[in-house]
Coordinates of N, CA and C in Angstrom, one line a residue:
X1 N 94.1 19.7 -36.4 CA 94.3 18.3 -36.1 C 93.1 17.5 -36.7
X2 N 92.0 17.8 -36.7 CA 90.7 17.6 -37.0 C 90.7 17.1 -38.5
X3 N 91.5 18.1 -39.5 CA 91.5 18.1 -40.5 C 92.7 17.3 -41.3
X4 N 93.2 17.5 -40.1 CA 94.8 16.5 -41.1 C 94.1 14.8 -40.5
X5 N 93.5 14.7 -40.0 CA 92.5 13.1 -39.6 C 91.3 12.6 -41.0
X6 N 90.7 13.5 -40.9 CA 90.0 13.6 -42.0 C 90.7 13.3 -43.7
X7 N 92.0 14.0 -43.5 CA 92.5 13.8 -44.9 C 93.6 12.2 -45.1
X8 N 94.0 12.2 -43.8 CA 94.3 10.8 -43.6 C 93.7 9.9 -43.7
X9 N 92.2 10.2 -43.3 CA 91.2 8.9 -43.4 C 90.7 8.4 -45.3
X10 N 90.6 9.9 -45.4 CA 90.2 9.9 -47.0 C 91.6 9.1 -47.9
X11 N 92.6 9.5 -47.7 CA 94.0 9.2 -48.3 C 93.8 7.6 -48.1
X12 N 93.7 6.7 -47.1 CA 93.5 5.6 -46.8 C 92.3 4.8 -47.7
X13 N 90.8 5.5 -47.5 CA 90.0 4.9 -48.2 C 90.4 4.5 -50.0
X14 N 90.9 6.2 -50.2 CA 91.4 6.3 -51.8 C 92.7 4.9 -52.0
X15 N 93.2 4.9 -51.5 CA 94.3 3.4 -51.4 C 93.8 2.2 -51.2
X16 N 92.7 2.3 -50.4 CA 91.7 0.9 -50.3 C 91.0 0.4 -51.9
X17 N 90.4 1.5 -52.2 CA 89.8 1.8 -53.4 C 90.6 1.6 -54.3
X18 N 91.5 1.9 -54.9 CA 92.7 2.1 -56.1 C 93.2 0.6 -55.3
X19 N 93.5 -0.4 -54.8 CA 94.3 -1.7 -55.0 C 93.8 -2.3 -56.1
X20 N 94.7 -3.1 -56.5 CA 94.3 -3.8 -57.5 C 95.6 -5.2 -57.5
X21 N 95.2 -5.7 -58.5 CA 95.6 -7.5 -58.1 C 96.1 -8.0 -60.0
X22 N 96.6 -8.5 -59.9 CA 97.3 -9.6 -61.0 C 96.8 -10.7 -61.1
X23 N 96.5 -11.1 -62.2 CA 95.7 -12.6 -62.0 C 96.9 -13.2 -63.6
X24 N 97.7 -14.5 -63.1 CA 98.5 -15.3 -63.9 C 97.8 -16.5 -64.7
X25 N 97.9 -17.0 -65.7 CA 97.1 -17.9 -66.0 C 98.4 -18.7 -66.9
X26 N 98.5 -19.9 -66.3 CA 99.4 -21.1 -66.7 C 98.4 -21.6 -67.3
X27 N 99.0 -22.3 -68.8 CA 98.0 -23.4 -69.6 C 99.1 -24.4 -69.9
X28 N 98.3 -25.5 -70.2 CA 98.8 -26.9 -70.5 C 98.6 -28.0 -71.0
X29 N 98.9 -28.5 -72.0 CA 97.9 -29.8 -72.8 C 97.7 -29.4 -74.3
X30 N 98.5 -28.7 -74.4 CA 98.3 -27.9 -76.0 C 99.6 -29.4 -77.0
X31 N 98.3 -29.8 -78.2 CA 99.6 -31.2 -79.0 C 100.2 -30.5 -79.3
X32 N 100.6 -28.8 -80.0 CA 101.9 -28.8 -80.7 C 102.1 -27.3 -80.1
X33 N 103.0 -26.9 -81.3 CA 103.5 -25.1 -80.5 C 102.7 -24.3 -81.5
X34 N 101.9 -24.8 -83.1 CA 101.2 -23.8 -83.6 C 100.7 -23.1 -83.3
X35 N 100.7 -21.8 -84.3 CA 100.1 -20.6 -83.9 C 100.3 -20.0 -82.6
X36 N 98.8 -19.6 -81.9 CA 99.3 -18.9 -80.5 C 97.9 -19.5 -79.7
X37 N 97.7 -19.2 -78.4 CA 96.8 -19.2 -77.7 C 96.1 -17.7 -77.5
X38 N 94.4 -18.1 -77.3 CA 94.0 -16.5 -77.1 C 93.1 -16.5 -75.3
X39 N 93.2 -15.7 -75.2 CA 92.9 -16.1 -73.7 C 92.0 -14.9 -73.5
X40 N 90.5 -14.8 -73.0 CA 90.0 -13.8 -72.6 C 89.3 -13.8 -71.3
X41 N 89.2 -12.9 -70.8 CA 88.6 -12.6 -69.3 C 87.2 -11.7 -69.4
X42 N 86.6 -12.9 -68.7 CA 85.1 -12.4 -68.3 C 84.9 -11.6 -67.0
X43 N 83.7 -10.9 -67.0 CA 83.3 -10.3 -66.0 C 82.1 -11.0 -65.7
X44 N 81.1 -11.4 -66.5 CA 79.6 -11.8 -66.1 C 79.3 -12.7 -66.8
X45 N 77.9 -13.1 -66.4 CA 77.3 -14.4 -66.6 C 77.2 -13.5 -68.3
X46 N 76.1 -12.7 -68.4 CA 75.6 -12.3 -69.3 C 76.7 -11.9 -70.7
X47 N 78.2 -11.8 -70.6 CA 79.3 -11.2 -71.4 C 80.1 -12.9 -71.5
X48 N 79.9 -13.8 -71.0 CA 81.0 -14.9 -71.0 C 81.0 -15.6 -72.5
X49 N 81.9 -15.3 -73.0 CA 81.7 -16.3 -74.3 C 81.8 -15.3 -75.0
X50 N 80.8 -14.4 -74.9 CA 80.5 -13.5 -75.7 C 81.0 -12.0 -76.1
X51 N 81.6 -11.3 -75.3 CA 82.1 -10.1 -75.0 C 83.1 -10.6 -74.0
X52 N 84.7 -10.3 -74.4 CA 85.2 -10.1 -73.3 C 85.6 -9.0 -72.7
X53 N 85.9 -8.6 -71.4 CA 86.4 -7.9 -70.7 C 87.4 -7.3 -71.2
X54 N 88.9 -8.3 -70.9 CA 90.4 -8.2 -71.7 C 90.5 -9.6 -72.4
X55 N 91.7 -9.4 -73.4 CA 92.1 -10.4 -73.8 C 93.4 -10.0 -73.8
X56 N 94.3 -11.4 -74.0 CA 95.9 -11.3 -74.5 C 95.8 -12.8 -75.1
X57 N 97.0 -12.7 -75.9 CA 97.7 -13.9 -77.0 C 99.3 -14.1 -76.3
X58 N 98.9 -15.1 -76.5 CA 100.0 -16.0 -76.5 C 100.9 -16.6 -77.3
X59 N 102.4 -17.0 -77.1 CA 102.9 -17.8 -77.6 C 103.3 -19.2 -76.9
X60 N 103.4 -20.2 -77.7 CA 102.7 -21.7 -76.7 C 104.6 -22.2 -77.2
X61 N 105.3 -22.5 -76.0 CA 106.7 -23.2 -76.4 C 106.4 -24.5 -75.6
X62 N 106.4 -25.2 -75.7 CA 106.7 -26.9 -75.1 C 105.7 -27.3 -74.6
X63 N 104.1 -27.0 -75.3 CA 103.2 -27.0 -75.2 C 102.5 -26.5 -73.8
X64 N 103.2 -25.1 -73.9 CA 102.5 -24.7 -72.6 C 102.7 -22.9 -73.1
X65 N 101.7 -22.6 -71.9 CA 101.7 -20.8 -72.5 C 101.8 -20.4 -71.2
X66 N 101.9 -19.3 -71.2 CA 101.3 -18.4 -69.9 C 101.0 -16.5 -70.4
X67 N 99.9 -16.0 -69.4 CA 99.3 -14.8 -69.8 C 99.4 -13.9 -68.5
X68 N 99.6 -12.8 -68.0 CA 99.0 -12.3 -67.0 C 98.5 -10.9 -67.0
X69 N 97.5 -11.2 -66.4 CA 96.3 -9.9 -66.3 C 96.9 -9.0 -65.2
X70 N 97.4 -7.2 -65.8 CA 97.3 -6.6 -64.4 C 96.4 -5.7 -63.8
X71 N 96.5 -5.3 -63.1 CA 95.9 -4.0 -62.2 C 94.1 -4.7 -62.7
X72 N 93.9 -5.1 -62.0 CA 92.3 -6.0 -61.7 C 92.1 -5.7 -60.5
X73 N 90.2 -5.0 -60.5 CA 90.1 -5.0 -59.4 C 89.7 -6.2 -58.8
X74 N 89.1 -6.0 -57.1 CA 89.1 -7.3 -56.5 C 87.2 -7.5 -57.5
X75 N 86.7 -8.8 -57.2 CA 86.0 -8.8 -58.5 C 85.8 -10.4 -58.4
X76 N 84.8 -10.5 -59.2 CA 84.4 -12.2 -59.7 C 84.8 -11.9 -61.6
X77 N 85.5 -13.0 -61.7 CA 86.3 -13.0 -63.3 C 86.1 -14.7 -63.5
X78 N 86.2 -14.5 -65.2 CA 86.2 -16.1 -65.6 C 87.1 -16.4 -66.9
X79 N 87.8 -17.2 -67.2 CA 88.5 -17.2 -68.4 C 88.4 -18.7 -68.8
X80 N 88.8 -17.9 -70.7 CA 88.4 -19.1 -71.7 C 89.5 -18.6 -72.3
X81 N 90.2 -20.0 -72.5 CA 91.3 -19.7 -73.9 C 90.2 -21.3 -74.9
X82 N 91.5 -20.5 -76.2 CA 91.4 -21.4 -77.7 C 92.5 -21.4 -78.0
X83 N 93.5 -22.6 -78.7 CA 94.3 -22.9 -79.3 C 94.2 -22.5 -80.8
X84 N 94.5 -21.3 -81.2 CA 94.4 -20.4 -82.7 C 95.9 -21.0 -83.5
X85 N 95.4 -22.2 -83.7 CA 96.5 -23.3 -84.1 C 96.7 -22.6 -86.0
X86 N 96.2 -22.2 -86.3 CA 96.1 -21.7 -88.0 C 96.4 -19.8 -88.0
X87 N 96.4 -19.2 -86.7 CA 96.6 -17.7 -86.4 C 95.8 -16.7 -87.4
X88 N 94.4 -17.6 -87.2 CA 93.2 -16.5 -88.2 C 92.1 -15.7 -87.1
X89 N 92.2 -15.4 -85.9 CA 92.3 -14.8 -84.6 C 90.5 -15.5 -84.8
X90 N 90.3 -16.5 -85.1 CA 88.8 -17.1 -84.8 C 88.9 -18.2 -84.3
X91 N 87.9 -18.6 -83.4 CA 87.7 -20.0 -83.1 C 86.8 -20.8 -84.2
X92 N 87.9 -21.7 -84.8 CA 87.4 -22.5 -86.0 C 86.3 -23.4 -85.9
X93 N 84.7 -23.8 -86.3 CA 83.9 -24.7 -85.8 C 83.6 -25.5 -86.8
X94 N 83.1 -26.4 -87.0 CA 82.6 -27.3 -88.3 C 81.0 -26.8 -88.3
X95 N 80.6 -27.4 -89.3 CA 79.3 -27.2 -89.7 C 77.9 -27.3 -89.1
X96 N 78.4 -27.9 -87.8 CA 77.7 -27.9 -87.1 C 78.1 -27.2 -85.3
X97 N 78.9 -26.2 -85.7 CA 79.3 -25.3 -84.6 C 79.9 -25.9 -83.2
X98 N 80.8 -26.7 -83.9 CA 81.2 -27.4 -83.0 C 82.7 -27.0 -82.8
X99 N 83.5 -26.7 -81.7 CA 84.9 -25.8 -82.2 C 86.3 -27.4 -82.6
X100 N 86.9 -26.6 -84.1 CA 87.5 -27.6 -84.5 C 89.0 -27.1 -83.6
X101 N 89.4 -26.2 -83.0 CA 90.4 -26.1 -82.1 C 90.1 -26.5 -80.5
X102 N 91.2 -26.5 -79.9 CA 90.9 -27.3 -78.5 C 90.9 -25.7 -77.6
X103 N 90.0 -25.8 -76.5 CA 89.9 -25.5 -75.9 C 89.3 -24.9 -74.5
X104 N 89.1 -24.6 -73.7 CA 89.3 -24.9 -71.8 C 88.9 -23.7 -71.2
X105 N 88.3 -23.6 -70.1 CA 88.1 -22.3 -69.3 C 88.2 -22.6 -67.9
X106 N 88.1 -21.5 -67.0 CA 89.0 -21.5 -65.7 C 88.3 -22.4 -64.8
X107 N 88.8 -22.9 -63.8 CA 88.5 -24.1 -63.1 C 88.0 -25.4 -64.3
X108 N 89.2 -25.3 -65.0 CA 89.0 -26.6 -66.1 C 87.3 -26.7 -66.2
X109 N 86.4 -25.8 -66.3 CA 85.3 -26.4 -66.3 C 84.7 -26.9 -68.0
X110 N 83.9 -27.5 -67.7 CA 83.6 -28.7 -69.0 C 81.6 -28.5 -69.2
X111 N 81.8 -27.6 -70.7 CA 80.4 -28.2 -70.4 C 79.8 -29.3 -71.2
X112 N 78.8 -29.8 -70.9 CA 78.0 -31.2 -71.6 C 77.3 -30.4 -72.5
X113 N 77.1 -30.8 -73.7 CA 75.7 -30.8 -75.1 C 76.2 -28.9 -75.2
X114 N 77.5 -29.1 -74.9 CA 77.6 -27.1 -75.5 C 78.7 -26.8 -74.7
X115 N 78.9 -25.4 -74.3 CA 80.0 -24.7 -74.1 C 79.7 -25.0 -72.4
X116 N 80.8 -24.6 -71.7 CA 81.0 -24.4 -70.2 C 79.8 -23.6 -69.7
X117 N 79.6 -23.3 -68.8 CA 79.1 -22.4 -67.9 C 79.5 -21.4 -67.1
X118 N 79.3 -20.1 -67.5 CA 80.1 -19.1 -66.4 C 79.8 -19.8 -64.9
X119 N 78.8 -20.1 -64.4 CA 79.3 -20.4 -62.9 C 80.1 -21.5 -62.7
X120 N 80.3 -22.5 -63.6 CA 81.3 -23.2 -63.6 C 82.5 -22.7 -63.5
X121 N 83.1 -21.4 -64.6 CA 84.3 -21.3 -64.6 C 84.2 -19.9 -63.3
X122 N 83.6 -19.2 -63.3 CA 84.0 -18.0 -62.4 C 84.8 -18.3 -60.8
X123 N 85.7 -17.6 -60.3 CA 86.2 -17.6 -59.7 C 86.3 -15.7 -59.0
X124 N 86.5 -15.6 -57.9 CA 87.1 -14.5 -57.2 C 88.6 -14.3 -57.1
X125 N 88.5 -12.6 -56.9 CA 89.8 -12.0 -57.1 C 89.6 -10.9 -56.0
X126 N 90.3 -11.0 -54.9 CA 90.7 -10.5 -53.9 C 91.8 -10.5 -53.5
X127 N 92.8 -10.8 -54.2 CA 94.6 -11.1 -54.2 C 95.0 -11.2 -55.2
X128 N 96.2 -11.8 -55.5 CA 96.6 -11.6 -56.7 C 96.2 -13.2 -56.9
X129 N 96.1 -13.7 -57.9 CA 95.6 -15.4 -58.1 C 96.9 -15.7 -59.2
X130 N 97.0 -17.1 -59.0 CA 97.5 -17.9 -60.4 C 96.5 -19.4 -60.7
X131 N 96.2 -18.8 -61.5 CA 95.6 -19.9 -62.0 C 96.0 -20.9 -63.4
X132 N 95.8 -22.2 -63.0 CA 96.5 -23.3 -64.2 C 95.0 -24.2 -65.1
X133 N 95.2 -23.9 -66.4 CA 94.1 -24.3 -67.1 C 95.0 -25.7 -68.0
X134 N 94.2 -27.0 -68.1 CA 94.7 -27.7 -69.1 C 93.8 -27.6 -70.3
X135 N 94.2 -27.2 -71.3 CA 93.1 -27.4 -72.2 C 93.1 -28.9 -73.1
X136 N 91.8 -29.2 -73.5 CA 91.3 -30.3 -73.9 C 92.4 -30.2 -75.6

């Protein structure tokens, strides 16, 4: 008895441990259906921008996309898309590194004199989430 308790408690923990969650990302505000959208998911302050986690592409019909991330654990995550309006898988900038494509990260956050801020955009994942980005 002892032991069939024990293996039920462990069986339970391992199910606790192994869930995992879906995170949807609706976008919106794109001017035309060019090219595709690229969408990546952060884990940390130190990787945002720079390394992502996952990524997926999109195709944008009536100026709108959607992506969804599966099997994520529960977790703090942040996402940035770009409108890859020309499909050369870069974010385009002018000469003074400024991006010539439009684009947005999660909790619409906006940054001033440069890019967003991870604690701007980060968000928790403890369910499954849907989240809606407009991009600029």
């Amino acid at each position: 008895m002892k032991t069939t308790m024990i293996t039920a408690c462990l069986m339970l923990c391992s199910y606790l441990n192994a869930q995992t969650y879906t995170l949807e990302v609706n976008m919106s505000g794109f001017k035309n259906n060019k090219g595709k959208v690229k969408v990546g998911l952060y884990t940390s302050e130190a990787t945002f921008l720079k390394a992502t986690f996952l990524s997926l592409d999109a195709s944008i019909h009536n100026e709108e996309a959607k992506v969804v991330f599966e099997n994520l654990e529960k977790g703090e995550y942040a996402v940035s898309i770009y409108h890859d309006e020309n499909n050369n898988n870069e974010m385009d900038k002018n000469l003074f590194g400024i991006p010539k494509e439009a684009y947005a990260s999660s909790n619409n956050a906006k940054g001033s004199f440069g890019p967003p801020k991870y604690k701007d955009a980060k968000f928790i994942i403890k369910e499954d989430v849907v989240l809606h980005i407009t991009i600029d």
